[in-house]
Amino acid sequence: MNEFDRDLLSLLRDIGFSVMSMLFAWLVNQVTEEFKTSGWVIHRRPLIKYITIFGYLKIPSPYLWNRKFKKGVSLVAEKFLINHSNASLGVKRALTEFGIEESFQGAAKRFEEHYGFAIEKNALSRKVKTIASLGQEYIESRFEKLRTEKANNEFFKQEFPRLIVELDGCQIRTGINFLSEQLELTQKRKIKKKTRKIDWREVRVGFARQVNNKLERTFVAKMDKYPVLAQQLKSAAIDQGWGQKTEVTGIGDGGNGLREALELEFPKFNFILDRIHLKQHIYQAADAVELTGINREMWTSHLISLIDRGKAKKAIKFINRYFHAHKGRKKLENLSNYLERFQDACYYNLYKIQGLPIGSGEIESAHRYIPQKRLKLPGATWHPDSINPMLALRIIRANDWWNDFWNYLAQNPMVEIPKFEGN
């Protein structure tokens, strides 16, 4: 009895396989007979492979010819939108769910464990990447719809007086293959060897949420410039209840253009400089002027205390008071200029009283489980064109839009998307 459920599952798979085979054979025969009554004749009758959750089906795919119109048609492709080696939507969903969580090789192994038959790693990769491209279209369409509905006063979600937005970046390893200058040939296939150029590129992740609700957030992620991400954050904020009267607080580091991009999207916007990031600058400045021990502790603590209490101008004067001839003076000047630029964004004690975050812990955590969990697997290298589509699937999952996405695909016939490369 311990193996009863497993044996029953195997039996159900066999039954499902047989039923699917008979159903497709019947459907193809019905459509073929309808065409034959209109003057079409069978020219050839090949079998095509179709992947279902029950296994690989071999479906008869008659090619018919009409002498009158001098035209041919492949019925299975024309009527059922099935070509050779296609997979059912259920298979594509299973492959995608595994493929966005672990390497494609690991996903292939996991699929075989769950469904009892194997799909080759490269085939799995191609299917997941096709879905990923559709996922990117879905994300962009959904965000655009939110902005349009809001602009036309057709978005009736409750508006909230205060929202939080955060945006930050992390580095993802990318690689592009090109022909080697040495013109060497591979040992087996005797084709020209390729060399991979490795580069690290910044992926930016953001979210919007209500001030008092950390559990419900709408995420965005893309390898793109700040203005593009800020526009997506606007859509995410609309999804969270943004309105013209909503006060939006953004937390971020001092990245060039970040604050300005957010200010363009949100009329009532306040910026908070990430306190952890600022402290790192302070400690680096202390190290540059060779402060150690109790002197380092007193200097940094006094500086941080001034800033926390909203006395950035005094902190700037304190920075500029000493070490004029020291070789590390440049670091102090950089810190002073940095603080001058963001002196209106570091009233940390006041922010705490207002219930606002002062650090980027939330977005740092989001980096770990949205892009990095999949795109930063050990040894992974991605073609740049593959990053945004894979990020789209991670965002769909994080935003709890997964079922809606697959319903969208079920209602819209899939078209083949040009494949892209990547691990």
Tab-separated table of N, CA, C and O in Angstrom, residues 377-418:
chain	number	residue	atom	x	y	z
A	377	LEU	N	23.176	32.645	-10.302
A	377	LEU	CA	23.584	31.293	-9.933
A	377	LEU	C	25.073	31.120	-10.213
A	377	LEU	O	25.618	31.754	-11.115
A	378	PRO	N	25.758	30.261	-9.449
A	378	PRO	CA	27.199	30.084	-9.661
A	378	PRO	C	27.530	29.737	-11.108
A	378	PRO	O	26.973	28.809	-11.680
A	379	GLY	N	28.420	30.508	-11.693
A	379	GLY	CA	28.872	30.240	-13.053
A	379	GLY	C	27.968	30.784	-14.144
A	379	GLY	O	28.298	30.669	-15.328
A	380	ALA	N	26.828	31.367	-13.784
A	380	ALA	CA	25.878	31.827	-14.801
A	380	ALA	C	26.405	33.058	-15.526
A	380	ALA	O	26.910	33.988	-14.903
A	381	THR	N	26.272	33.040	-16.851
A	381	THR	CA	26.619	34.185	-17.693
A	381	THR	C	25.485	34.367	-18.689
A	381	THR	O	25.089	33.417	-19.362
A	382	TRP	N	24.971	35.584	-18.796
A	382	TRP	CA	23.778	35.840	-19.592
A	382	TRP	C	24.079	36.762	-20.767
A	382	TRP	O	24.823	37.730	-20.637
A	383	HIS	N	23.490	36.449	-21.905
A	383	HIS	CA	23.518	37.413	-22.998
A	383	HIS	C	22.693	38.625	-22.564
A	383	HIS	O	21.620	38.470	-21.973
A	384	PRO	N	23.160	39.848	-22.830
A	384	PRO	CA	22.424	41.031	-22.381
A	384	PRO	C	20.954	41.047	-22.804
A	384	PRO	O	20.092	41.507	-22.058
A	385	ASP	N	20.664	40.507	-24.007
A	385	ASP	CA	19.279	40.520	-24.496
A	385	ASP	C	18.357	39.594	-23.705
A	385	ASP	O	17.137	39.707	-23.802
A	386	SER	N	18.945	38.683	-22.948
A	386	SER	CA	18.120	37.710	-22.220
A	386	SER	C	17.739	38.185	-20.823
A	386	SER	O	16.850	37.617	-20.192
A	387	ILE	N	18.380	39.230	-20.340
A	387	ILE	CA	18.192	39.618	-18.938
A	387	ILE	C	16.804	40.186	-18.672
A	387	ILE	O	16.103	39.741	-17.755
A	388	ASN	N	16.365	41.157	-19.455
A	388	ASN	CA	15.064	41.780	-19.190
A	388	ASN	C	13.890	40.808	-19.323
A	388	ASN	O	12.971	40.848	-18.506
A	389	PRO	N	13.873	39.927	-20.336
A	389	PRO	CA	12.792	38.941	-20.376
A	389	PRO	C	12.765	38.020	-19.148
A	389	PRO	O	11.683	37.753	-18.595
A	390	MET	N	13.927	37.548	-18.700
A	390	MET	CA	13.948	36.692	-17.507
A	390	MET	C	13.541	37.480	-16.267
A	390	MET	O	12.844	36.967	-15.381
A	391	LEU	N	13.963	38.738	-16.187
A	391	LEU	CA	13.532	39.586	-15.073
A	391	LEU	C	12.022	39.758	-15.068
A	391	LEU	O	11.391	39.811	-14.005
A	392	ALA	N	11.431	39.853	-16.258
A	392	ALA	CA	9.978	40.020	-16.340
A	392	ALA	C	9.255	38.851	-15.677
A	392	ALA	O	8.285	39.046	-14.931
A	393	LEU	N	9.726	37.629	-15.922
A	393	LEU	CA	9.105	36.468	-15.282
A	393	LEU	C	9.277	36.504	-13.771
A	393	LEU	O	8.357	36.160	-13.016
A	394	ARG	N	10.444	36.929	-13.318
A	394	ARG	CA	10.673	37.034	-11.869
A	394	ARG	C	9.742	38.077	-11.240
A	394	ARG	O	9.248	37.893	-10.124
A	395	ILE	N	9.491	39.165	-11.964
A	395	ILE	CA	8.606	40.214	-11.459
A	395	ILE	C	7.149	39.734	-11.455
A	395	ILE	O	6.396	40.003	-10.513
A	396	ILE	N	6.751	39.049	-12.505
A	396	ILE	CA	5.386	38.511	-12.550
A	396	ILE	C	5.140	37.603	-11.356
A	396	ILE	O	4.089	37.652	-10.705
A	397	ARG	N	6.125	36.791	-11.038
A	397	ARG	CA	6.011	35.890	-9.880
A	397	ARG	C	5.974	36.682	-8.574
A	397	ARG	O	5.128	36.442	-7.703
A	398	ALA	N	6.876	37.644	-8.421
A	398	ALA	CA	6.958	38.419	-7.181
A	398	ALA	C	5.699	39.244	-6.939
A	398	ALA	O	5.298	39.460	-5.786
A	399	ASN	N	5.059	39.710	-8.014
A	399	ASN	CA	3.861	40.538	-7.881
A	399	ASN	C	2.578	39.721	-7.779
A	399	ASN	O	1.484	40.293	-7.769
A	400	ASP	N	2.716	38.405	-7.744
A	400	ASP	CA	1.555	37.515	-7.643
A	400	ASP	C	0.635	37.667	-8.853
A	400	ASP	O	-0.592	37.610	-8.731
A	401	TRP	N	1.235	37.876	-10.026
A	401	TRP	CA	0.484	37.969	-11.278
A	401	TRP	C	0.607	36.683	-12.094
A	401	TRP	O	0.219	36.663	-13.265
A	402	TRP	N	1.127	35.636	-11.502
A	402	TRP	CA	1.473	34.423	-12.252
A	402	TRP	C	0.258	33.794	-12.928
A	402	TRP	O	0.279	33.510	-14.133
A	403	ASN	N	-0.815	33.565	-12.178
A	403	ASN	CA	-1.999	32.943	-12.764
A	403	ASN	C	-2.616	33.833	-13.839
A	403	ASN	O	-3.066	33.337	-14.890
A	404	ASP	N	-2.647	35.128	-13.584
A	404	ASP	CA	-3.205	36.056	-14.568
A	404	ASP	C	-2.385	36.029	-15.849
A	404	ASP	O	-2.942	36.096	-16.951
A	405	PHE	N	-1.068	35.923	-15.741
A	405	PHE	CA	-0.196	35.866	-16.914
A	405	PHE	C	-0.511	34.641	-17.767
A	405	PHE	O	-0.635	34.739	-18.996
A	406	TRP	N	-0.673	33.494	-17.137
A	406	TRP	CA	-0.942	32.279	-17.904
A	406	TRP	C	-2.363	32.267	-18.461
A	406	TRP	O	-2.601	31.695	-19.538
A	407	ASN	N	-3.291	32.901	-17.779
A	407	ASN	CA	-4.628	33.074	-18.359
A	407	ASN	C	-4.562	33.965	-19.602
A	407	ASN	O	-5.249	33.727	-20.595
A	408	TYR	N	-3.715	34.992	-19.525
A	408	TYR	CA	-3.495	35.883	-20.659
A	408	TYR	C	-2.932	35.104	-21.850
A	408	TYR	O	-3.378	35.283	-22.998
A	409	LEU	N	-1.984	34.224	-21.607
A	409	LEU	CA	-1.403	33.426	-22.688
A	409	LEU	C	-2.424	32.452	-23.262
A	409	LEU	O	-2.430	32.190	-24.471
A	410	ALA	N	-3.279	31.910	-22.389
A	410	ALA	CA	-4.289	30.966	-22.855
A	410	ALA	C	-5.303	31.641	-23.774
A	410	ALA	O	-5.831	31.021	-24.709
A	411	GLN	N	-5.560	32.914	-23.534
A	411	GLN	CA	-6.554	33.650	-24.327
A	411	GLN	C	-5.961	34.282	-25.572
A	411	GLN	O	-6.699	34.723	-26.455
A	412	ASN	N	-4.635	34.325	-25.650
A	412	ASN	CA	-3.954	34.940	-26.790
A	412	ASN	C	-3.016	33.916	-27.421
A	412	ASN	O	-2.038	33.506	-26.790
A	413	PRO	N	-3.306	33.480	-28.649
A	413	PRO	CA	-2.445	32.473	-29.295
A	413	PRO	C	-0.989	32.922	-29.306
A	413	PRO	O	-0.687	34.078	-29.589
A	414	MET	N	-0.099	31.992	-28.981
A	414	MET	CA	1.324	32.313	-28.927
A	414	MET	C	1.911	32.380	-30.329
A	414	MET	O	1.580	31.593	-31.206
A	415	VAL	N	2.794	33.339	-30.510
A	415	VAL	CA	3.586	33.409	-31.732
A	415	VAL	C	5.032	33.161	-31.348
A	415	VAL	O	5.452	33.432	-30.247
A	416	GLU	N	5.771	32.626	-32.299
A	416	GLU	CA	7.175	32.354	-32.019
A	416	GLU	C	7.941	33.660	-31.899
A	416	GLU	O	7.842	34.545	-32.761
A	417	ILE	N	8.733	33.796	-30.829
A	417	ILE	CA	9.544	34.980	-30.599
A	417	ILE	C	10.975	34.661	-30.992
A	417	ILE	O	11.485	33.564	-30.707
A	418	PRO	N	11.675	35.538	-31.674
A	418	PRO	CA	13.087	35.285	-31.985
A	418	PRO	C	13.865	34.909	-30.758
A	418	PRO	O	13.758	35.567	-29.723
